PDB file of C-alpha atoms in Angstrom:
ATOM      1  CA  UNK A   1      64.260  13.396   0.173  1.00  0.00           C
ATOM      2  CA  UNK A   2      67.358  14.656  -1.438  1.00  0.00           C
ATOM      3  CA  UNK A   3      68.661  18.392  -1.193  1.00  0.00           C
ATOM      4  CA  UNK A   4      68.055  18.554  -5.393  1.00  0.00           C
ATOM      5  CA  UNK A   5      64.653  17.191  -5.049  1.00  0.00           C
ATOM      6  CA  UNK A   6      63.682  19.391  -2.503  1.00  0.00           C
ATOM      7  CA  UNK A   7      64.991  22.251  -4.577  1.00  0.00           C
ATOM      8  CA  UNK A   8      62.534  21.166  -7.842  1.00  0.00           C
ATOM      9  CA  UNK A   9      59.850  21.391  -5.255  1.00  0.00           C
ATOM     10  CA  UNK A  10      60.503  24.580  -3.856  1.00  0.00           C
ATOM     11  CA  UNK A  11      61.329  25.926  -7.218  1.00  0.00           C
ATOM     12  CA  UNK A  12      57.973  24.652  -8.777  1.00  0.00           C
ATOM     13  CA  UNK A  13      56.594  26.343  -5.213  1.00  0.00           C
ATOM     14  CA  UNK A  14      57.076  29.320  -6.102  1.00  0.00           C
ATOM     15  CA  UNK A  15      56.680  29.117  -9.773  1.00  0.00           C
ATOM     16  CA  UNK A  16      53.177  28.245  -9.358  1.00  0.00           C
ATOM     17  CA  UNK A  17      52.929  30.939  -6.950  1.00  0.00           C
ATOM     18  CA  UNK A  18      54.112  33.456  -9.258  1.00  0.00           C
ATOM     19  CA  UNK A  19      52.123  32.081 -12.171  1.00  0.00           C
ATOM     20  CA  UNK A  20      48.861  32.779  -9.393  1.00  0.00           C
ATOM     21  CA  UNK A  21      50.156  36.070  -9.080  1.00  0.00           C
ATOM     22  CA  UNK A  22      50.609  36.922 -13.095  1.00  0.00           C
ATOM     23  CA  UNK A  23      47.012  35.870 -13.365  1.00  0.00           C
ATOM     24  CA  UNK A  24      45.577  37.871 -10.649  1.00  0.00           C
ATOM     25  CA  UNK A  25      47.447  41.017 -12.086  1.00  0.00           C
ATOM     26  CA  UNK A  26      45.999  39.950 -15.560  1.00  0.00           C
ATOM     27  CA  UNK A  27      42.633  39.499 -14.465  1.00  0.00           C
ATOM     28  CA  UNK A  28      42.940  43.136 -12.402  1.00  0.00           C
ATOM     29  CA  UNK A  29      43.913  44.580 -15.044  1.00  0.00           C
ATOM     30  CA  UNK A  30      41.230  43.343 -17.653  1.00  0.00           C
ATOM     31  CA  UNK A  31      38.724  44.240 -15.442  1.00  0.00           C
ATOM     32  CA  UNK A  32      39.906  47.637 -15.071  1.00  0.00           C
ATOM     33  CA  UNK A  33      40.121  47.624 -19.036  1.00  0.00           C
ATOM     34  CA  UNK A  34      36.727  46.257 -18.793  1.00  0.00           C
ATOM     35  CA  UNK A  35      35.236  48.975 -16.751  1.00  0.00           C
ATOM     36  CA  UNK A  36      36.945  51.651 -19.139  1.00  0.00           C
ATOM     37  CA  UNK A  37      35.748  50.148 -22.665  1.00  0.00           C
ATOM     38  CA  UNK A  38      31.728  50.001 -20.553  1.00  0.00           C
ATOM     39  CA  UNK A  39      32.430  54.174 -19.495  1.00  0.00           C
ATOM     40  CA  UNK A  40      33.277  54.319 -23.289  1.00  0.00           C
ATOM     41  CA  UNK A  41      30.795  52.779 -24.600  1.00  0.00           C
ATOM     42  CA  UNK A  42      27.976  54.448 -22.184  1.00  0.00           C
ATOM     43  CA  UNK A  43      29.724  57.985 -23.004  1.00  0.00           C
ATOM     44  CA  UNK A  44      29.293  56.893 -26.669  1.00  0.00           C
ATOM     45  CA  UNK A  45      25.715  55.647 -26.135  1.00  0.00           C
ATOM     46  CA  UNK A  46      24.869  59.320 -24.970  1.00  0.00           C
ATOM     47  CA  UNK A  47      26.740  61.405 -26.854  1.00  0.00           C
ATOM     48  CA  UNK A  48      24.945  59.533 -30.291  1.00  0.00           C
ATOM     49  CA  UNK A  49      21.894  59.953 -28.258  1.00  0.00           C
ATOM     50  CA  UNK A  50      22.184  63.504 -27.921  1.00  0.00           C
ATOM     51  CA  UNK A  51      23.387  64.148 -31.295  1.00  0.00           C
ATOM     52  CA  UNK A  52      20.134  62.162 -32.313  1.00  0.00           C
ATOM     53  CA  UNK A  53      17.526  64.738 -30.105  1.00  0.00           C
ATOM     54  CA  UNK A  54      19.715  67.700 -31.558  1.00  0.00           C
ATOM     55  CA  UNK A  55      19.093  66.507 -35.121  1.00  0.00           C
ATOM     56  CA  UNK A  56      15.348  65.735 -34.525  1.00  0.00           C
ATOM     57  CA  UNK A  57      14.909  69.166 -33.391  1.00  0.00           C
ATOM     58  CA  UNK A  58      16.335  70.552 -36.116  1.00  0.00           C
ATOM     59  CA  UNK A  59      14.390  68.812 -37.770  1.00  0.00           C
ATOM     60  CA  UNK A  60      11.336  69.310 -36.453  1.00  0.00           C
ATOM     61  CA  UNK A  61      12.768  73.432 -36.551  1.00  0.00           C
ATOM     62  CA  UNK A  62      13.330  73.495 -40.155  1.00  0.00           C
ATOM     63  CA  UNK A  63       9.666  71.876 -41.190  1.00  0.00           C
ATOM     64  CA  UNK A  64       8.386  74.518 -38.552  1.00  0.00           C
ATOM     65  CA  UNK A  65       9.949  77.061 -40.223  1.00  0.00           C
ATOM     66  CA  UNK A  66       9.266  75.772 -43.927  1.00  0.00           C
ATOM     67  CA  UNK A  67       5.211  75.895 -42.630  1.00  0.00           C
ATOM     68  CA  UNK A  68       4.710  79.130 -41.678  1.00  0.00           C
ATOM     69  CA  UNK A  69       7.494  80.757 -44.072  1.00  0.00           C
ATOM     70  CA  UNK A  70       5.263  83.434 -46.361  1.00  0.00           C
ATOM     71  CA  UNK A  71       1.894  83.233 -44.024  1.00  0.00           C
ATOM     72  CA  UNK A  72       0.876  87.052 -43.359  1.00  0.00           C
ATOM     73  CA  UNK A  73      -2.718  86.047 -41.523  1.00  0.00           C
ATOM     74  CA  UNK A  74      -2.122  85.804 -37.719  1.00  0.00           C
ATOM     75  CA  UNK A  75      -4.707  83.060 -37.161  1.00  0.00           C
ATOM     76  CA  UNK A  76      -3.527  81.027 -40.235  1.00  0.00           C
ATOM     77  CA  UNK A  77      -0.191  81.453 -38.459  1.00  0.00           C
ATOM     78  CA  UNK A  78      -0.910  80.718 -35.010  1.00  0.00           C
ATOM     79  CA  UNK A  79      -3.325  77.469 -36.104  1.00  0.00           C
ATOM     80  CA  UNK A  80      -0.244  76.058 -38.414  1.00  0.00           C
ATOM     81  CA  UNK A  81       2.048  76.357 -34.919  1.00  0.00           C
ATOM     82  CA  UNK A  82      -0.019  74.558 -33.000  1.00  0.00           C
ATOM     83  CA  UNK A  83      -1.111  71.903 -35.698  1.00  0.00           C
ATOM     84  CA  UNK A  84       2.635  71.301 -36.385  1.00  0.00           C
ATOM     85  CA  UNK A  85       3.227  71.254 -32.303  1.00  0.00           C
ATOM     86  CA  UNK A  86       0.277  68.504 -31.748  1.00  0.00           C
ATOM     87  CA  UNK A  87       1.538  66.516 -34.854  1.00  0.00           C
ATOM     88  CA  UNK A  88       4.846  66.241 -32.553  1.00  0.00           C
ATOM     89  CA  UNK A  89       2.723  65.958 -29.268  1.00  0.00           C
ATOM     90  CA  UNK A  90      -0.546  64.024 -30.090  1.00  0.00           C
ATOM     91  CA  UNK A  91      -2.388  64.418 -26.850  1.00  0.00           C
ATOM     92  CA  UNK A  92      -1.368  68.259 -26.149  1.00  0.00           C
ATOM     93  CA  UNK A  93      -3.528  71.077 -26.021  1.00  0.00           C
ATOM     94  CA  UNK A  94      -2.056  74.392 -26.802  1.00  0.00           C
ATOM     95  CA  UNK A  95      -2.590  78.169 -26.413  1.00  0.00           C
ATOM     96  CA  UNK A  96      -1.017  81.444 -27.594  1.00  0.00           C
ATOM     97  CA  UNK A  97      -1.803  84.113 -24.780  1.00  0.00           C
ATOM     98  CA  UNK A  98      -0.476  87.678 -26.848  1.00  0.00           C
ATOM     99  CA  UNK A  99       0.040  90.501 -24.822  1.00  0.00           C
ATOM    100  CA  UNK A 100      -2.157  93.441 -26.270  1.00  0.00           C
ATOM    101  CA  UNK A 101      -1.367  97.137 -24.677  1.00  0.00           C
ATOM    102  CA  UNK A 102      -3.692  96.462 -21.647  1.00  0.00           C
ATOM    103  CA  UNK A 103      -4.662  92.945 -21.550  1.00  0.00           C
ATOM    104  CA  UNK A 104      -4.130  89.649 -23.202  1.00  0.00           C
ATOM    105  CA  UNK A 105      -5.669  88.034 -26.025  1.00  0.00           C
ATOM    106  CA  UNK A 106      -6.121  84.202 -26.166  1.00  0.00           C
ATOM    107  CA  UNK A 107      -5.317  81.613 -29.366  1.00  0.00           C
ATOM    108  CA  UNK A 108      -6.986  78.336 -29.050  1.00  0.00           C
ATOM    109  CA  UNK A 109      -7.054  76.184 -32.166  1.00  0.00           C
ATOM    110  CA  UNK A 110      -8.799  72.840 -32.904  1.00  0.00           C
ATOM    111  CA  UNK A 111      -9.386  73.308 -36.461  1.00  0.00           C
ATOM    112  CA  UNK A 112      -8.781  76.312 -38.592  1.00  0.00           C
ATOM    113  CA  UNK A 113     -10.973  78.567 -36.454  1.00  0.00           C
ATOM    114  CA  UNK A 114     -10.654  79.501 -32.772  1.00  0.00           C
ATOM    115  CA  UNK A 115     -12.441  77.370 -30.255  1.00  0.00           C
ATOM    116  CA  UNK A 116     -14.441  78.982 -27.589  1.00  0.00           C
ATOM    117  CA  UNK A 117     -13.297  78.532 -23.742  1.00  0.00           C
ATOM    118  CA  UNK A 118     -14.793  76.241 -21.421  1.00  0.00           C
ATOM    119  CA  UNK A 119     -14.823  76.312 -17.886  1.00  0.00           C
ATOM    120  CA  UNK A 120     -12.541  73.075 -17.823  1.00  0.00           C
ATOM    121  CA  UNK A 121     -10.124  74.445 -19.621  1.00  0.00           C
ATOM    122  CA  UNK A 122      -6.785  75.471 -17.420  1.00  0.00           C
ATOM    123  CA  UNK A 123      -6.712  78.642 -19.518  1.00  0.00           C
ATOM    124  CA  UNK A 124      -9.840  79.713 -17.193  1.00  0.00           C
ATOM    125  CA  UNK A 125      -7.377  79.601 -13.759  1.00  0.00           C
ATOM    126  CA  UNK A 126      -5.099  82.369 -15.689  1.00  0.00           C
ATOM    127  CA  UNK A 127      -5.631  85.881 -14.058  1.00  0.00           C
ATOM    128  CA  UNK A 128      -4.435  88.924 -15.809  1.00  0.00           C
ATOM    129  CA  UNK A 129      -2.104  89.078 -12.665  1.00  0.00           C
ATOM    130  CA  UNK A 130      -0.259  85.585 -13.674  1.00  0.00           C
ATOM    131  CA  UNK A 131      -0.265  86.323 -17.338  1.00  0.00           C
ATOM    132  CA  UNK A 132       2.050  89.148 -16.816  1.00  0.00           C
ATOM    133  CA  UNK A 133       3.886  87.799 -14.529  1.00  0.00           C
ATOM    134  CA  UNK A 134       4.703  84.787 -17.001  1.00  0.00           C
ATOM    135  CA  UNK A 135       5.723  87.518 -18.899  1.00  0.00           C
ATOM    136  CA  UNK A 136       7.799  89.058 -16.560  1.00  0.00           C
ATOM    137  CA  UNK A 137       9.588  86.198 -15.933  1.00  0.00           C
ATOM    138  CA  UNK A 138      10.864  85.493 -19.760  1.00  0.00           C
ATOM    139  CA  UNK A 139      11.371  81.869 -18.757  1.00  0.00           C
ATOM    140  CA  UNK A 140      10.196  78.175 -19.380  1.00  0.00           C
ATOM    141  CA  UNK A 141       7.927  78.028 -16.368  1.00  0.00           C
ATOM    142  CA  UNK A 142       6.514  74.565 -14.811  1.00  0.00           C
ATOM    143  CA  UNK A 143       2.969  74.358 -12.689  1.00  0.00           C
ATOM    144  CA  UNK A 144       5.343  75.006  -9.625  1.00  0.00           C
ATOM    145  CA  UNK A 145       6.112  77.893 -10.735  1.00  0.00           C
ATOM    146  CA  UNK A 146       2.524  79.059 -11.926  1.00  0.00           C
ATOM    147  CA  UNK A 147       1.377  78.734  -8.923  1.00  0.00           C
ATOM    148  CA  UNK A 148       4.266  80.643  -7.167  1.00  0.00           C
ATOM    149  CA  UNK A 149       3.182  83.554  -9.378  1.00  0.00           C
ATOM    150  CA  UNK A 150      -0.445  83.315  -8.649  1.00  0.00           C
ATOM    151  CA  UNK A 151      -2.069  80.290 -10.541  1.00  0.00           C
ATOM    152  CA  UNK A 152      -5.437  79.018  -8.704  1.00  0.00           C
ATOM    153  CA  UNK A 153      -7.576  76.514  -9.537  1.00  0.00           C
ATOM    154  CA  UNK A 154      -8.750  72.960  -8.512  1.00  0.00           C
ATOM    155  CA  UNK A 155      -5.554  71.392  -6.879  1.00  0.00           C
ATOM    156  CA  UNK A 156      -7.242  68.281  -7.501  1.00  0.00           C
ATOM    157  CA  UNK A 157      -7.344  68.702 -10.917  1.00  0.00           C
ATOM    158  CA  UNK A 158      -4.551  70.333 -11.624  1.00  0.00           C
ATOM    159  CA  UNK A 159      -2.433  67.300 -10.418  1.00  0.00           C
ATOM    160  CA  UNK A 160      -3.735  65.659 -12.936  1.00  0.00           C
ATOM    161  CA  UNK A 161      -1.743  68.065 -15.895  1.00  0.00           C
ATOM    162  CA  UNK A 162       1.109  68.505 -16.745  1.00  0.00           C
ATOM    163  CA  UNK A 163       1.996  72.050 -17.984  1.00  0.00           C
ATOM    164  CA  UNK A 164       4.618  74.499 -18.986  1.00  0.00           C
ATOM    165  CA  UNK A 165       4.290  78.073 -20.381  1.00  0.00           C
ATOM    166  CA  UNK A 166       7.003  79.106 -22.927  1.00  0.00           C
ATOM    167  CA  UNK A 167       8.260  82.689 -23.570  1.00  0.00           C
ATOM    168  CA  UNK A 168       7.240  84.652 -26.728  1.00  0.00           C
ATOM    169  CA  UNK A 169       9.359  87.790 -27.786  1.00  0.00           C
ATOM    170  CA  UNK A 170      12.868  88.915 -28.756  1.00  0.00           C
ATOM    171  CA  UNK A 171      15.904  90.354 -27.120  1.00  0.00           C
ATOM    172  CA  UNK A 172      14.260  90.474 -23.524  1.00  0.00           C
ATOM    173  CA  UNK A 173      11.050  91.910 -25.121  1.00  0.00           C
ATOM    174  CA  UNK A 174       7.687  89.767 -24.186  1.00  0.00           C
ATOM    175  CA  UNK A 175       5.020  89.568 -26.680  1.00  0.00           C
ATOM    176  CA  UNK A 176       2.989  86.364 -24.594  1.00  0.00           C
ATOM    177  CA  UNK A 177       3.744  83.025 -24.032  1.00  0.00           C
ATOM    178  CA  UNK A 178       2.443  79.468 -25.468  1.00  0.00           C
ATOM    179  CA  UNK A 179       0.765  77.630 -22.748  1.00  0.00           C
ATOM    180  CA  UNK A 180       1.060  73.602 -23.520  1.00  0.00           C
ATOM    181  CA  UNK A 181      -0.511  71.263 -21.576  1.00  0.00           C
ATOM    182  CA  UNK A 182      -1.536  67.796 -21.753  1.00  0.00           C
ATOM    183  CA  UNK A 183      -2.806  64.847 -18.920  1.00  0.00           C
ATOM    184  CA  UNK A 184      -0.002  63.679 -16.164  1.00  0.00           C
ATOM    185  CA  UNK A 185      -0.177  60.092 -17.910  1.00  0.00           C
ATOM    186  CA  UNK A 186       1.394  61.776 -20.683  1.00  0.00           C
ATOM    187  CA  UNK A 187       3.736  64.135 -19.326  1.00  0.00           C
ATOM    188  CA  UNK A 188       5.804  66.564 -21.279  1.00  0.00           C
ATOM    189  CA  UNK A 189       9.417  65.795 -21.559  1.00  0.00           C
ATOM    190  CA  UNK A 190      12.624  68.052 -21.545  1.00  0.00           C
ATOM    191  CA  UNK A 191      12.852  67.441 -25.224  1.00  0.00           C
ATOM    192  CA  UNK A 192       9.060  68.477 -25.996  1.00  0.00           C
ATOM    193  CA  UNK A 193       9.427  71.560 -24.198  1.00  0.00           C
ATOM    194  CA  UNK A 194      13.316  71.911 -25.726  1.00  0.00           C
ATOM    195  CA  UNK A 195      11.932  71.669 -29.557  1.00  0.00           C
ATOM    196  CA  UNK A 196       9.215  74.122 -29.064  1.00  0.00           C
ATOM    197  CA  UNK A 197      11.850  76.448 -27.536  1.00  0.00           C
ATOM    198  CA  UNK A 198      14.178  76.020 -30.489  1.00  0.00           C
ATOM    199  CA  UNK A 199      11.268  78.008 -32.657  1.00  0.00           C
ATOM    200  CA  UNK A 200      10.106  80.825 -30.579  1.00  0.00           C
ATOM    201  CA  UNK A 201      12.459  82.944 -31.802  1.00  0.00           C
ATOM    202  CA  UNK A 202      11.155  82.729 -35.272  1.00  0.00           C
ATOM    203  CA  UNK A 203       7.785  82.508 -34.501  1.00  0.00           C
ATOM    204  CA  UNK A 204       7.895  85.245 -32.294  1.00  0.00           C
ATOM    205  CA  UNK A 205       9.451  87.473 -35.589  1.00  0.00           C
ATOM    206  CA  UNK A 206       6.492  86.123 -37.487  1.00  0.00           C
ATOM    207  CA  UNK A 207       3.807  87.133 -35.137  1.00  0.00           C
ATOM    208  CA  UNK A 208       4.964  90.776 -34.815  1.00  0.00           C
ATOM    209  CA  UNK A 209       4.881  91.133 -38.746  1.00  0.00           C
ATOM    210  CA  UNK A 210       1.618  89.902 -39.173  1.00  0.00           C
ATOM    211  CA  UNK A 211       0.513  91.860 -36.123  1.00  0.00           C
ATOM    212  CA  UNK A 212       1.760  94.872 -37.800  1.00  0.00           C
ATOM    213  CA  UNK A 213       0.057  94.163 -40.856  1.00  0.00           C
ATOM    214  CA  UNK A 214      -2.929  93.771 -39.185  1.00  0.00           C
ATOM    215  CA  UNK A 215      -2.891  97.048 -36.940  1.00  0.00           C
ATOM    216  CA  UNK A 216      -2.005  98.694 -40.485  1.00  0.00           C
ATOM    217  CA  UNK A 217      -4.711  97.446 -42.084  1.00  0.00           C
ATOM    218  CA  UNK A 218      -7.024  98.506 -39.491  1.00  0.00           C
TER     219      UNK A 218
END
């Protein structure tokens, strides 16, 4: 084989080998680009799926708010709260526990007039001991923590709920909490609990006025 022919070989050699190594840089290098445009895209997911939970519970804040704007009657009030929270939570049950200046007075709604408590009910495994110390705490509390402040009941039954208790009151003032609650199948996402939150500061305004109105009519 002659010198120049051996030269072409060599020469297309390492051509080809050079080529090989062009493409495996390219094909690094759109993978990496690959990877970045998928974190993009995932951040972008999330951030319009956020932005999508914020606006339905502003949403769901503002029809609150546009319900019980103008009511005066504390059980008209407290029965349009929990009929607007079950129309958001179907299978719910919900109850206001008010703090009165020794004790505690309960708000359970089916229709426009109280329901009486049954023994079933989880409101029944609420001492006077764990209701103010609900209070107390001024926090979103889970079962957990219920029954680190006292809660007793059938355990057996109670795995079967899923609950939270959510503060009432303003500026680091407890009036009560709302006690929702609703079967394990069902259980009660961040963003339940998170657009109830978002109106207890309202609500919490609202029941003091038409408590005062009340004592003051008294």
């Amino acid at each position: 084989m002659s010198y120049q022919k051996r030269r072409v070989i060599v020469g297309d050699k390492q051509r080809h080998r050079r080529l090989r190594l062009l493409i495996k840089k390219l094909n690094k290098e759109r993978k990496k680009q690959a990877k970045k445009i998928d974190i993009l895209c995932n951040d972008l997911i999330a951030a319009q799926r956020d932005f999508i939970k914020r606006l339905n519970t502003i949403s769901f804040a503002a029809n609150f708010y546009e319900s019980i704007i103008g009511t005066i009657d504390l059980s008209s009030l407290l029965y349009t709260a929990v009929r607007l929270i079950k129309e958001k939570n179907t299978d719910v049950n919900v109850t206001f526990f008010l703090r009165q200046s020794d004790n505690f007075e309960l708000h359970m709604f089916q229709s426009e007039q109280p329901i009486i408590l049954e023994k079933q009910h989880l409101e029944n495994c609420f001492t006077p001991e764990l209701m103010d110390n609900i209070c107390k705490s001024n926090k979103v509390c889970a079962l957990d923590d219920m029954f680190a402040m006292g809660l007793e009941g059938n355990l057996i039954r109670l795995n079967k709920i899923s609950a939270v208790t959510i503060p009432l009151g303003q500026l680091g003032s407890s009036i009560g909490f709302i006690l929702v609650y609703c079967s394990s199948e069902n259980k009660l996402t961040a963003d339940d609990v998170g657009s109830i939150s978002a109106v207890t500061c309202g609500l919490s305004r609202a029941i003091q006025s038409c408590q005062g109105l009340l004592y003051s009519s008294d």
